[in-house]
Amino acid sequence: MEERNLICTACPMGCRLVVKMEGDQVLQIAGNRCRRGESFGRQEAIAPQRMVASTVRVLNGFHPLLPVYTKGTVPKKKIAEVLAEIRKVQIAAPVANKTVIIKNILGTGVDVVASRDMPAKA
Amino acid sequence: MLAKNIYDVVVIGSGPGGVAAAIAAKQAGADDVLVIERDVEPGGILVQCIHNGFGLTSLKEDLPGPGYAQYYLDQAKALGVEFLLDTMVLDVTSQRKLYLSSQEHGYVDLEARALVMAMGCRERTRAQIRIPGMRPNGVFTAGTAQRWVNVEGWMPGKKFVILGSGDIGMIMARRLTYEGAKVERVLEIQSYLSGLTRNYVQCLQDYDIPLQLNYTIKRIMGKNRVEAIEAVQVDQRWNFVPGTEEIIPCDTLLLSVGLIPENELSRKAGVILDPVTGGPFVDETFQTNVPGVFAAGNVVHVYDLVDWVTEAGFGAGKGAAKFALAQKAAEQRYTPVKAGRNVRYVVPHKLDKQTLEQEEVHLQMRVTKPIEEDVWIEVHGENNSIVRRSERYVRPGEMVTVVLRPAHYAEVCKAGTLTIDIYPKSEA
Ligand SMILES: Cc1cc2nc3c(=O)[nH]c(=O)nc-3n(C[C@H](O)[C@H](O)[C@H](O)COP(=O)(O)OP(=O)(O)OC[C@H]3O[C@@H](n4cnc5c(N)ncnc54)[C@H](O)[C@@H]3O)c2cc1C
Ligand code: SF4
């Protein structure tokens, strides 16, 4: 049996989790202050997931960049690829908050959306 | 010029603290609420905090900074909060008079029945932590770099060292890595992390960025541009430990060494600051020692979660609205009394309508010059004449009295201001 020390990042409390594992099987999780910590610990021990936030270029925008983020978490291993996809995008202003910029990125089932309204340059 | 020169509640700063205060003030019944912001768009620091992690408590959603800001900005606009952007508040008095410099309106002064200070905080700079060595280009605060990379779209360097393990520094370490830069090291002089553990995990550990606790910078090297820094270990009393020096080549040094509440304006308004927090002493409604002056967000103390900034803003806005409405009720009880044609002054300067309803009130005045013929002495409002009586002559040496009686109460109530004119009947 293996014991792993992880930190829950599901909220800013940052609880210290102790995850007992047997191979790829999670046997027990301790140290979480809430139920979300339980599912976070299970996921983190097997296949960690993260949200990703970055920017895309905007044409004729109030700012030259539009902030975007993944509406859900994607596998940590895929972050570099996700960023590479995001980097390819260029979009024309105006853009409304929550507009889907990339649908189902890399088949993860997660959309990349705008983080805010981006008006056109005055 | 602005549409109004007096507002129920004026908020300085459009960050989450200020916007929440404006929303709460409207909801608590304030009519005219104005938010003043020096930047060209509202939102405060959140505009550049593009990472997610905002709103977990207050909105039950994991939002990026700009999205969190927009949620409350949309709400404020829907409630009819007015925004004055690209406008710097230069000065504030303890009587809540504000002096502004605005791109669109020029130099403006305004009055607030209640005022909310929500100017946020600013970052400590190199000057405030005294790093020896050369003064090359390439030393920035983490927040400045955050603005360049996330909003303005350019990278300040390729190889970074970050001094301080504050949240902004750790978040920038990840962000710079995303944009292809190399973050060589994060150095922290204390024996513990100064930001959140979750940021250590998801910003440094995830990308194998080394953090060294009990380490600081001994000197900065480079003539025109940073070429390297010399890192060194410190003991418990922050003395350098000889033999632990290491030269780390890099072209940019970011400082993430703490935030200071921005309270220059508060001080001008007579607000007393707590030397420990750097922010004003406040009561449970976030009112400072100056009546009618409230404070919200990072001007009070540096918060680590924006959700609490919003909550504090709601508290301050509600307190400010309550104060403003009481102030307005007091103003409405009184009608100003003004000297009109040929009148030098009138006493009293204002009239309590509730008194007039019960008993008579004597208005006493002097004329500006002698008028040696029959005159009318007339008290009037904007559109109504209230009392008129005659006199054979008037002279500056002899005081003139007019009596208002409870019978005049209804007419007085129709007037915003009472004006007294004295003029020859021949001119009537
Ligand atoms: C660089 C930086 C990065 C940060 N990153 C994070 C983060 O990632 N996550 C997090 O939770 N918190 C972060 N914070 C903390 C953050 O400040 C708070 O979470 C939150 O934004 C504070 O809100 P606020 O309304 O008090 O102030 P702010 O958001 O700072 O807003 C204050 C506003 O007042 C305006 N202002 C100031 N003086 C005047 C004047 N004289 N006239 C007119 N306008 C004026 C400013 O332009 C600004 O828009 C960061 C802080 C800084 C400084
Ligand atoms: S266990 Fe619950 S409380 Fe603790 S960090 Fe995770 S989500 Fe937050």
Coordinates of C-alpha atoms and ligand atoms in Angstrom, one line a residue:
Chain A
M1 CA 0.0 0.0 0.0
E2 CA 1.2 3.5 -0.9
E3 CA 0.4 6.7 1.0
R4 CA 0.4 10.0 -0.9
N5 CA 0.3 13.5 0.5
L6 CA -1.6 15.9 -1.7
I7 CA -3.0 19.4 -1.3
C8 CA -6.6 20.0 -2.3
T9 CA -6.9 22.9 -4.7
A10 CA -10.6 22.7 -5.1
C11 CA -11.0 25.8 -2.9
P12 CA -8.6 28.3 -1.2
M13 CA -8.6 26.4 2.1
G14 CA -5.9 24.1 0.7
C15 CA -6.5 21.1 2.9
R16 CA -3.7 18.6 3.2
L17 CA -5.0 15.2 2.0
V18 CA -3.6 11.8 2.7
V19 CA -4.5 9.3 0.0
K20 CA -4.0 5.6 0.6
M21 CA -3.6 3.7 -2.6
E22 CA -3.1 0.2 -3.8
G23 CA -1.8 0.4 -7.4
D24 CA -4.3 2.5 -9.2
Q25 CA -7.0 2.0 -6.6
V26 CA -7.8 4.7 -4.0
L27 CA -8.5 3.0 -0.7
Q28 CA -9.0 5.9 1.6
I29 CA -8.8 9.7 1.8
A30 CA -8.2 11.7 4.9
G31 CA -7.7 15.3 5.8
N32 CA -10.4 16.8 3.6
R33 CA -12.7 19.3 5.2
C34 CA -15.6 18.7 2.8
R35 CA -17.0 16.3 0.2
R36 CA -15.4 18.1 -2.7
G37 CA -12.0 17.3 -1.3
E38 CA -12.9 13.6 -1.4
S39 CA -13.6 13.7 -5.1
F40 CA -10.7 16.0 -5.8
G41 CA -8.3 13.7 -3.9
R42 CA -9.5 10.6 -5.9
Q43 CA -9.0 12.4 -9.2
E44 CA -5.7 14.0 -8.3
A45 CA -4.2 10.7 -7.2
I46 CA -5.2 9.0 -10.5
A47 CA -5.4 11.6 -13.2
P48 CA -5.0 15.2 -12.2
Q49 CA -7.2 17.8 -13.8
R50 CA -6.8 21.6 -14.1
M51 CA -8.6 24.6 -15.4
V52 CA -6.6 26.6 -17.9
A53 CA -6.7 30.4 -18.5
S54 CA -4.9 32.3 -21.2
T55 CA -5.5 34.9 -23.8
V56 CA -6.2 35.1 -27.6
R57 CA -5.4 37.8 -30.0
V58 CA -8.2 40.3 -30.8
L59 CA -8.6 42.3 -34.0
N60 CA -9.8 45.8 -33.6
G61 CA -10.4 45.3 -29.8
F62 CA -10.5 47.7 -26.9
H63 CA -7.4 45.7 -25.8
P64 CA -5.1 43.6 -28.0
L65 CA -5.9 40.5 -26.1
L66 CA -9.1 38.7 -24.9
P67 CA -8.8 36.6 -21.8
V68 CA -10.3 33.1 -22.1
Y69 CA -10.6 30.0 -19.9
T70 CA -11.7 26.4 -20.0
K71 CA -15.2 26.2 -18.5
G72 CA -14.2 22.9 -16.8
T73 CA -11.1 21.0 -16.0
V74 CA -8.9 19.3 -18.6
P75 CA -6.3 16.6 -17.9
K76 CA -3.1 18.2 -16.5
K77 CA -1.1 16.2 -19.1
K78 CA -2.9 18.0 -21.9
I79 CA -2.3 21.6 -20.7
A80 CA 0.6 22.3 -23.2
E81 CA -1.5 21.1 -26.1
V82 CA -4.5 23.1 -24.9
L83 CA -2.4 26.2 -24.8
A84 CA -1.0 25.5 -28.3
E85 CA -4.6 25.3 -29.6
I86 CA -5.6 28.5 -27.8
R87 CA -2.5 30.3 -29.3
K88 CA -3.7 29.6 -32.8
V89 CA -6.9 31.6 -32.4
Q90 CA -7.5 35.1 -33.5
I91 CA -10.9 36.7 -33.1
A92 CA -12.5 40.0 -34.2
A93 CA -14.1 42.4 -31.6
P94 CA -16.7 42.8 -30.3
V95 CA -16.9 39.6 -28.3
A96 CA -19.5 39.0 -25.6
N97 CA -18.6 37.4 -22.2
K98 CA -18.9 33.6 -22.2
T99 CA -18.8 33.3 -26.0
V100 CA -17.4 29.9 -27.0
I101 CA -14.0 30.4 -28.6
I102 CA -13.1 26.8 -29.0
K103 CA -15.7 24.1 -28.7
N104 CA -14.8 20.8 -27.1
I105 CA -11.1 21.4 -27.1
L106 CA -9.0 18.4 -28.0
G107 CA -12.0 16.2 -27.5
T108 CA -12.0 16.8 -23.7
G109 CA -15.7 17.8 -23.7
V110 CA -14.7 21.2 -22.4
D111 CA -15.3 24.5 -24.1
V112 CA -12.9 27.4 -24.1
V113 CA -14.9 30.6 -23.5
A114 CA -14.4 34.4 -23.3
S115 CA -13.8 35.7 -19.7
R116 CA -15.3 39.1 -20.4
D117 CA -17.0 41.4 -23.0
M118 CA -14.4 42.8 -25.4
P119 CA -15.8 45.9 -27.1
A120 CA -14.4 47.1 -30.4
K121 CA -11.8 49.9 -30.4
A122 CA -13.5 53.3 -30.1
Chain B
M1 CA -20.0 69.4 -16.7
L2 CA -21.6 66.4 -15.0
A3 CA -25.3 66.2 -14.7
K4 CA -25.3 66.6 -11.0
N5 CA -23.0 68.2 -8.5
I6 CA -24.3 66.4 -5.4
Y7 CA -24.7 62.6 -5.1
D8 CA -26.2 60.5 -2.4
V9 CA -23.2 58.1 -2.5
V10 CA -19.9 58.5 -4.3
V11 CA -17.5 55.6 -4.5
I12 CA -13.9 56.1 -5.4
G13 CA -12.5 53.0 -7.2
S14 CA -14.3 50.5 -9.4
G15 CA -12.7 47.3 -8.2
P16 CA -14.8 44.6 -6.6
G17 CA -15.0 46.5 -3.3
G18 CA -16.3 49.7 -4.9
V19 CA -18.7 48.0 -7.2
A20 CA -20.2 46.0 -4.4
A21 CA -20.6 49.2 -2.3
A22 CA -22.4 50.9 -5.2
I23 CA -24.8 47.9 -5.7
A24 CA -25.6 47.8 -2.0
A25 CA -26.1 51.5 -1.8
K26 CA -28.6 51.4 -4.6
Q27 CA -30.4 48.4 -3.0
A28 CA -30.5 50.2 0.3
G29 CA -32.4 53.1 -1.3
A30 CA -29.8 55.7 -2.3
D31 CA -31.0 57.5 -5.5
D32 CA -27.8 58.9 -7.1
V33 CA -24.8 56.6 -6.8
L34 CA -21.6 57.5 -8.7
V35 CA -18.5 55.4 -9.1
I36 CA -15.3 57.2 -10.1
E37 CA -12.4 55.3 -11.7
R38 CA -9.1 56.6 -12.9
D39 CA -8.6 53.8 -15.4
V40 CA -10.3 53.8 -18.9
E41 CA -12.5 50.8 -17.9
P42 CA -14.0 49.6 -14.7
G43 CA -13.0 46.4 -12.8
G44 CA -9.9 47.3 -10.8
I45 CA -7.1 44.8 -10.5
L46 CA -9.4 41.9 -11.6
V47 CA -9.1 43.1 -15.2
Q48 CA -5.6 41.7 -15.3
C49 CA -6.2 38.6 -13.1
I50 CA -7.2 36.3 -16.0
H51 CA -6.7 33.1 -14.0
N52 CA -9.7 31.4 -12.5
G53 CA -10.4 30.8 -8.8
F54 CA -12.7 33.8 -8.2
G55 CA -16.2 33.6 -6.9
L56 CA -16.2 30.1 -5.4
T57 CA -17.8 31.4 -2.2
S58 CA -20.0 34.3 -3.4
L59 CA -21.1 33.0 -6.8
K60 CA -20.6 29.2 -6.4
E61 CA -18.7 29.3 -9.7
D62 CA -15.0 29.2 -10.5
L63 CA -14.5 32.3 -12.6
P64 CA -11.6 34.2 -14.0
G65 CA -11.0 37.7 -12.6
P66 CA -12.5 39.6 -15.5
G67 CA -15.6 37.4 -15.5
Y68 CA -16.1 37.9 -11.8
A69 CA -15.8 41.7 -12.2
Q70 CA -18.2 41.7 -15.1
Y71 CA -20.9 39.8 -13.1
Y72 CA -21.1 42.6 -10.6
L73 CA -20.5 45.4 -13.1
D74 CA -23.5 44.2 -15.1
Q75 CA -25.6 44.2 -11.9
A76 CA -24.5 47.7 -11.0
K77 CA -25.3 49.1 -14.4
A78 CA -28.7 47.4 -14.4
L79 CA -29.5 49.1 -11.1
G80 CA -28.6 52.5 -12.6
V81 CA -25.2 53.1 -10.9
E82 CA -23.4 55.9 -12.8
F83 CA -19.7 55.5 -13.8
L84 CA -17.2 58.2 -14.4
L85 CA -14.1 56.7 -16.0
D86 CA -10.7 58.1 -16.9
T87 CA -11.1 60.3 -13.9
M88 CA -8.7 60.7 -11.0
V89 CA -9.9 61.9 -7.6
L90 CA -7.2 64.5 -6.6
D91 CA -8.5 65.6 -3.3
V92 CA -11.3 64.9 -0.7
T93 CA -12.3 67.0 2.3
S94 CA -13.7 65.8 5.6
Q95 CA -16.9 67.5 4.5
R96 CA -17.1 65.0 1.6
K97 CA -16.3 67.5 -1.1
L98 CA -14.3 65.9 -4.0
Y99 CA -12.0 67.5 -6.6
L100 CA -11.6 65.5 -9.8
S101 CA -9.6 65.7 -12.9
S102 CA -11.4 64.0 -15.8
Q103 CA -10.4 63.3 -19.4
E104 CA -13.9 64.2 -20.6
H105 CA -15.1 66.9 -18.1
G106 CA -11.8 68.6 -17.1
Y107 CA -11.5 69.8 -13.5
V108 CA -14.7 69.1 -11.6
D109 CA -15.9 69.4 -8.0
L110 CA -18.6 67.3 -6.5
E111 CA -20.3 66.8 -3.2
A112 CA -21.2 63.4 -1.6
R113 CA -23.7 62.9 1.1
A114 CA -21.8 59.7 1.9
L115 CA -18.4 58.6 0.5
V116 CA -16.9 55.1 0.1
M117 CA -13.2 54.9 -0.3
A118 CA -12.4 51.8 -2.4
M119 CA -9.0 52.6 -3.9
G120 CA -7.5 49.1 -3.4
C121 CA -3.8 48.7 -2.8
R122 CA -0.5 48.9 -4.7
E123 CA 2.5 46.8 -4.7
R124 CA 5.7 47.2 -2.7
T125 CA 8.6 48.2 -5.1
R126 CA 12.3 47.7 -5.1
A127 CA 12.8 51.0 -3.3
Q128 CA 10.8 49.7 -0.3
I129 CA 12.8 46.5 0.2
R130 CA 16.3 47.9 -0.6
I131 CA 18.1 45.4 -2.9
P132 CA 21.7 46.3 -3.4
G133 CA 23.5 46.1 -6.7
M134 CA 23.2 47.7 -10.1
R135 CA 20.1 49.5 -11.3
P136 CA 19.6 47.9 -14.7
N137 CA 16.4 47.7 -16.7
G138 CA 14.4 44.5 -16.1
V139 CA 13.2 44.8 -12.5
F140 CA 9.4 45.0 -12.3
T141 CA 6.7 44.3 -9.8
A142 CA 4.8 41.1 -10.5
G143 CA 1.5 43.1 -10.9
T144 CA 3.0 45.4 -13.6
A145 CA 4.2 42.3 -15.5
Q146 CA 0.8 40.8 -15.1
R147 CA -0.8 43.9 -16.7
W148 CA 1.6 43.8 -19.7
V149 CA 1.3 40.1 -20.3
N150 CA -2.5 39.7 -19.8
V151 CA -3.9 43.0 -21.0
E152 CA -1.4 44.8 -23.2
G153 CA 0.1 41.8 -24.8
W154 CA 3.8 41.9 -24.5
M155 CA 6.4 39.9 -22.6
P156 CA 8.8 41.7 -20.3
G157 CA 11.6 39.0 -20.7
K158 CA 12.6 35.4 -21.4
K159 CA 14.3 34.2 -18.3
F160 CA 12.8 35.1 -14.9
V161 CA 13.6 35.0 -11.2
I162 CA 10.8 35.9 -8.9
L163 CA 11.5 37.4 -5.5
G164 CA 8.7 36.7 -2.9
S165 CA 6.2 33.9 -2.8
G166 CA 3.1 36.1 -2.8
D167 CA 0.1 34.9 -4.9
I168 CA 0.7 37.4 -7.7
G169 CA 4.3 36.2 -8.1
M170 CA 3.3 32.5 -8.2
I171 CA 0.4 33.1 -10.6
M172 CA 2.8 35.0 -12.8
A173 CA 5.3 32.2 -12.7
R174 CA 2.7 29.9 -14.3
R175 CA 1.5 32.5 -16.7
L176 CA 5.0 33.3 -18.0
T177 CA 5.7 29.5 -18.4
Y178 CA 2.5 29.3 -20.5
E179 CA 3.8 32.1 -22.7
G180 CA 7.1 30.2 -23.3
A181 CA 9.3 31.9 -20.8
K182 CA 11.5 30.1 -18.3
V183 CA 11.1 30.8 -14.6
E184 CA 14.3 29.8 -13.0
R185 CA 13.5 30.3 -9.4
V186 CA 11.1 31.7 -6.8
L187 CA 13.0 33.0 -3.7
E188 CA 11.3 33.6 -0.3
I189 CA 13.1 35.2 2.6
Q190 CA 10.8 33.8 5.2
S191 CA 10.7 30.2 6.2
Y192 CA 7.1 29.8 4.9
L193 CA 5.1 30.6 1.8
S194 CA 3.5 34.0 1.8
G195 CA 0.7 33.1 -0.6
L196 CA -1.9 30.4 -0.7
T197 CA -0.8 26.7 -0.7
R198 CA -3.1 26.0 -3.6
N199 CA -1.1 28.5 -5.7
Y200 CA 2.1 26.8 -4.8
V201 CA 0.6 23.5 -6.0
Q202 CA -1.0 24.6 -9.2
C203 CA 1.4 27.3 -10.2
L204 CA 4.9 26.1 -9.1
Q205 CA 4.8 22.4 -8.4
D206 CA 2.8 21.6 -11.6
Y207 CA 5.5 23.2 -13.7
D208 CA 8.5 22.1 -11.7
I209 CA 9.4 25.7 -10.8
P210 CA 11.8 25.6 -7.8
L211 CA 10.8 27.5 -4.7
Q212 CA 13.6 28.2 -2.1
L213 CA 12.5 29.3 1.3
N214 CA 14.9 31.3 3.6
Y215 CA 16.5 32.7 0.4
T216 CA 16.8 36.3 -0.8
I217 CA 18.8 38.3 -3.3
K218 CA 22.2 39.6 -2.4
R219 CA 22.7 41.7 -5.5
I220 CA 21.4 42.4 -9.0
M221 CA 24.0 42.1 -11.8
G222 CA 23.9 43.7 -15.2
K223 CA 24.7 47.1 -16.6
N224 CA 21.8 48.1 -19.0
R225 CA 19.7 45.0 -18.6
V226 CA 19.6 42.5 -15.8
E227 CA 22.1 39.7 -16.6
A228 CA 21.9 37.6 -13.4
I229 CA 21.1 37.8 -9.7
E230 CA 23.0 36.5 -6.8
A231 CA 20.8 34.5 -4.5
V232 CA 21.8 33.7 -0.9
Q233 CA 20.4 31.8 2.1
V234 CA 19.5 33.7 5.2
D235 CA 19.4 32.6 8.9
Q236 CA 16.4 33.3 11.2
R237 CA 17.5 36.9 11.7
W238 CA 17.8 37.4 7.9
N239 CA 21.6 37.5 7.9
F240 CA 23.3 36.1 4.8
V241 CA 24.7 32.7 5.3
P242 CA 28.3 32.8 3.9
G243 CA 29.1 30.2 1.3
T244 CA 25.5 29.7 0.1
E245 CA 25.6 32.3 -2.7
E246 CA 24.5 31.2 -6.1
I247 CA 24.5 33.2 -9.3
I248 CA 21.4 32.7 -11.4
P249 CA 21.5 34.0 -14.9
C250 CA 18.2 35.8 -15.9
D251 CA 17.1 38.8 -17.8
T252 CA 14.1 39.8 -15.6
L253 CA 13.5 40.0 -11.9
L254 CA 9.9 40.2 -10.7
L255 CA 9.1 41.4 -7.2
S256 CA 6.1 39.9 -5.4
V257 CA 6.8 41.3 -2.0
G258 CA 3.5 42.5 -0.6
L259 CA 0.8 45.0 -1.0
I260 CA 0.1 48.4 0.7
P261 CA -3.4 49.9 1.1
E262 CA -3.6 53.0 -1.0
N263 CA -4.8 55.6 1.5
E264 CA -3.4 59.0 0.4
L265 CA -6.9 60.3 -0.2
S266 CA -8.3 58.9 3.0
R267 CA -5.6 60.8 4.9
K268 CA -6.6 64.0 3.1
A269 CA -10.2 63.5 4.2
G270 CA -9.0 63.3 7.8
V271 CA -9.3 59.5 8.1
I272 CA -7.1 58.0 10.8
L273 CA -5.1 54.9 9.8
D274 CA -4.2 51.9 11.8
P275 CA -0.4 51.5 11.7
V276 CA -0.8 47.7 11.7
T277 CA -3.1 47.3 8.7
G278 CA -2.2 50.5 6.9
G279 CA -5.9 51.0 6.5
P280 CA -8.5 53.1 8.3
F281 CA -9.9 52.3 11.7
V282 CA -13.5 51.3 10.9
D283 CA -16.7 50.3 12.7
E284 CA -18.9 47.3 11.8
T285 CA -20.5 49.3 8.9
F286 CA -17.0 50.1 7.6
Q287 CA -17.5 53.8 8.6
T288 CA -14.2 55.5 9.4
N289 CA -13.6 58.1 12.1
V290 CA -14.9 60.8 9.7
P291 CA -18.7 60.8 9.7
G292 CA -20.1 59.7 6.3
V293 CA -16.8 58.4 5.1
F294 CA -16.7 54.6 4.6
A295 CA -14.0 52.3 3.3
A296 CA -14.3 49.0 1.4
G297 CA -11.9 46.3 0.2
N298 CA -8.1 46.4 0.1
V299 CA -7.9 50.0 1.3
V300 CA -9.0 48.6 4.7
H301 CA -6.7 45.6 4.9
V302 CA -5.2 43.4 2.3
Y303 CA -7.7 40.5 1.6
D304 CA -6.6 37.2 0.1
L305 CA -10.0 36.4 -1.4
V306 CA -12.0 38.6 -3.6
D307 CA -15.3 37.2 -2.3
W308 CA -14.6 38.8 1.0
V309 CA -13.8 42.1 -0.7
T310 CA -17.2 42.0 -2.3
E311 CA -18.9 41.1 1.0
A312 CA -17.1 44.0 2.7
G313 CA -18.2 46.3 -0.1
F314 CA -21.8 45.4 0.4
G315 CA -21.5 46.3 4.1
A316 CA -19.9 49.6 3.4
G317 CA -22.4 50.5 0.7
K318 CA -25.4 49.7 2.9
G319 CA -23.9 51.9 5.7
A320 CA -23.2 54.7 3.2
A321 CA -26.8 54.6 1.9
K322 CA -28.2 54.8 5.4
F323 CA -26.0 57.8 6.2
A324 CA -26.8 59.5 2.9
L325 CA -30.6 59.1 3.4
A326 CA -30.5 60.5 6.9
Q327 CA -28.4 63.4 5.6
K328 CA -31.0 64.1 2.9
A329 CA -33.9 63.9 5.3
A330 CA -32.1 66.5 7.5
E331 CA -31.5 68.7 4.4
Q332 CA -35.2 68.4 3.4
R333 CA -36.4 69.6 6.8
Y334 CA -34.6 72.9 6.2
T335 CA -35.3 75.6 3.6
P336 CA -32.4 77.9 2.8
V337 CA -33.1 81.6 3.2
K338 CA -31.4 83.9 0.8
A339 CA -30.8 87.7 0.5
G340 CA -32.3 88.9 -2.8
R341 CA -32.6 92.4 -4.3
N342 CA -31.1 95.2 -2.2
V343 CA -30.7 92.9 0.8
R344 CA -27.3 92.5 2.3
Y345 CA -28.0 89.5 4.5
V346 CA -30.8 87.6 6.3
V347 CA -30.8 85.7 9.6
P348 CA -31.6 82.9 10.1
H349 CA -29.8 81.4 7.0
K350 CA -32.1 78.4 6.9
L351 CA -35.5 77.7 8.2
D352 CA -36.7 74.5 10.0
K353 CA -40.1 73.8 8.4
Q354 CA -41.2 71.8 11.4
T355 CA -40.7 74.8 13.7
L356 CA -42.7 77.1 11.3
E357 CA -45.6 74.6 11.4
Q358 CA -45.9 75.2 15.2
E359 CA -44.9 78.8 15.8
E360 CA -43.9 82.1 14.1
V361 CA -40.4 82.7 12.8
H362 CA -38.8 86.2 12.6
L363 CA -36.5 86.9 9.6
Q364 CA -34.2 89.8 10.2
M365 CA -32.2 91.6 7.6
R366 CA -30.3 94.7 6.5
V367 CA -30.5 96.5 3.2
T368 CA -27.5 97.3 1.0
K369 CA -28.4 101.0 0.5
P370 CA -31.0 103.5 1.8
I371 CA -34.2 103.7 -0.2
E372 CA -36.1 106.9 0.7
E373 CA -39.5 106.0 -0.6
D374 CA -42.3 103.4 -0.2
V375 CA -41.0 99.9 -0.6
W376 CA -42.2 96.4 -0.7
I377 CA -40.5 93.7 1.5
E378 CA -41.3 90.4 -0.1
V379 CA -40.5 86.8 0.8
H380 CA -40.9 84.4 -2.2
G381 CA -40.1 81.0 -3.4
E382 CA -39.1 80.1 -7.0
N383 CA -42.7 80.4 -8.3
N384 CA -44.8 81.7 -5.4
S385 CA -45.0 84.9 -3.3
I386 CA -45.3 84.0 0.4
V387 CA -45.5 87.3 2.3
R388 CA -45.4 91.0 1.2
R389 CA -45.6 94.0 3.4
S390 CA -44.7 97.7 3.0
E391 CA -42.5 100.1 4.7
R392 CA -42.2 103.9 4.3
Y393 CA -38.4 103.8 3.7
V394 CA -35.4 101.4 4.5
R395 CA -31.9 102.3 5.6
P396 CA -28.8 100.1 6.2
G397 CA -28.6 101.3 9.9
E398 CA -32.1 100.1 10.7
M399 CA -32.8 96.4 10.8
V400 CA -35.9 95.1 8.9
T401 CA -38.0 92.2 10.3
V402 CA -40.5 90.0 8.5
V403 CA -42.6 87.5 10.4
L404 CA -43.5 84.1 8.9
R405 CA -46.5 82.4 10.6
P406 CA -47.8 78.9 10.7
A407 CA -50.4 80.1 8.1
H408 CA -47.5 80.4 5.6
Y409 CA -46.3 76.8 6.2
A410 CA -48.0 75.3 3.1
E411 CA -46.5 78.0 0.8
V412 CA -43.1 77.7 2.3
C413 CA -43.1 73.9 1.7
K414 CA -43.6 74.6 -2.1
A415 CA -40.3 76.6 -2.2
G416 CA -36.9 75.1 -2.5
T417 CA -35.3 78.3 -1.3
L418 CA -36.8 81.4 0.3
T419 CA -35.6 84.7 -1.2
I420 CA -36.2 88.2 0.3
D421 CA -36.4 91.2 -2.0
I422 CA -36.8 94.8 -0.9
Y423 CA -37.7 97.3 -3.7
P424 CA -39.4 100.6 -4.3
K425 CA -43.1 100.3 -5.0
S426 CA -42.5 102.5 -8.0
E427 CA -40.5 99.6 -9.6
A428 CA -43.1 96.9 -8.7
Ligands
LIG1 C1 -1.3 43.3 -8.9 C2 -2.3 42.6 -8.1 C3 -2.8 41.4 -8.4 C4 -3.7 40.7 -7.6 N1 -4.1 39.4 -7.9 C5 -5.1 38.8 -7.2 C6 -5.5 37.5 -7.5 O1 -5.0 36.9 -8.4 N2 -6.5 37.0 -6.8 C7 -7.1 37.6 -5.8 O2 -8.1 37.1 -5.1 N3 -6.7 38.9 -5.4 C8 -5.7 39.5 -6.1 N4 -5.3 40.7 -5.8 C9 -5.9 41.3 -4.7 C10 -7.0 42.2 -5.2 O3 -6.5 43.5 -5.2 C11 -8.3 42.0 -4.5 O4 -8.7 40.7 -4.6 C12 -9.4 42.9 -5.1 O5 -9.1 43.3 -6.5 C13 -9.4 44.1 -4.3 O6 -10.5 44.9 -4.7 P1 -10.6 46.4 -4.4 O7 -11.9 46.8 -4.9 O8 -10.3 46.6 -2.9 O9 -9.4 47.1 -5.1 P2 -8.9 47.2 -6.7 O10 -9.4 46.0 -7.5 O11 -7.4 47.4 -6.6 O12 -9.6 48.5 -7.2 C14 -9.3 49.8 -6.8 C15 -9.6 50.7 -7.9 O13 -9.5 52.1 -7.5 C16 -9.0 52.9 -8.5 N5 -8.4 54.1 -7.9 C17 -7.4 54.2 -6.9 N6 -7.2 55.4 -6.6 C18 -8.0 56.2 -7.3 C19 -8.2 57.6 -7.5 N7 -7.5 58.5 -6.7 N8 -9.2 58.1 -8.3 C20 -9.9 57.2 -9.1 N9 -9.7 55.8 -9.0 C21 -8.8 55.4 -8.1 C22 -7.9 52.0 -9.1 O14 -7.6 52.4 -10.4 C23 -8.6 50.6 -9.1 O15 -9.4 50.4 -10.3 C24 -4.3 41.4 -6.5 C25 -3.9 42.7 -6.2 C26 -2.9 43.3 -7.0 C27 -2.4 44.7 -6.6
SF4_2 S1 -11.2 19.6 1.1 FE1 -13.0 21.0 0.8 S2 -12.5 22.7 2.2 FE2 -10.6 21.5 1.9 S3 -9.5 22.6 0.2 FE3 -10.7 20.9 -0.7 S4 -12.6 21.8 -1.3 FE4 -11.7 23.2 0.1

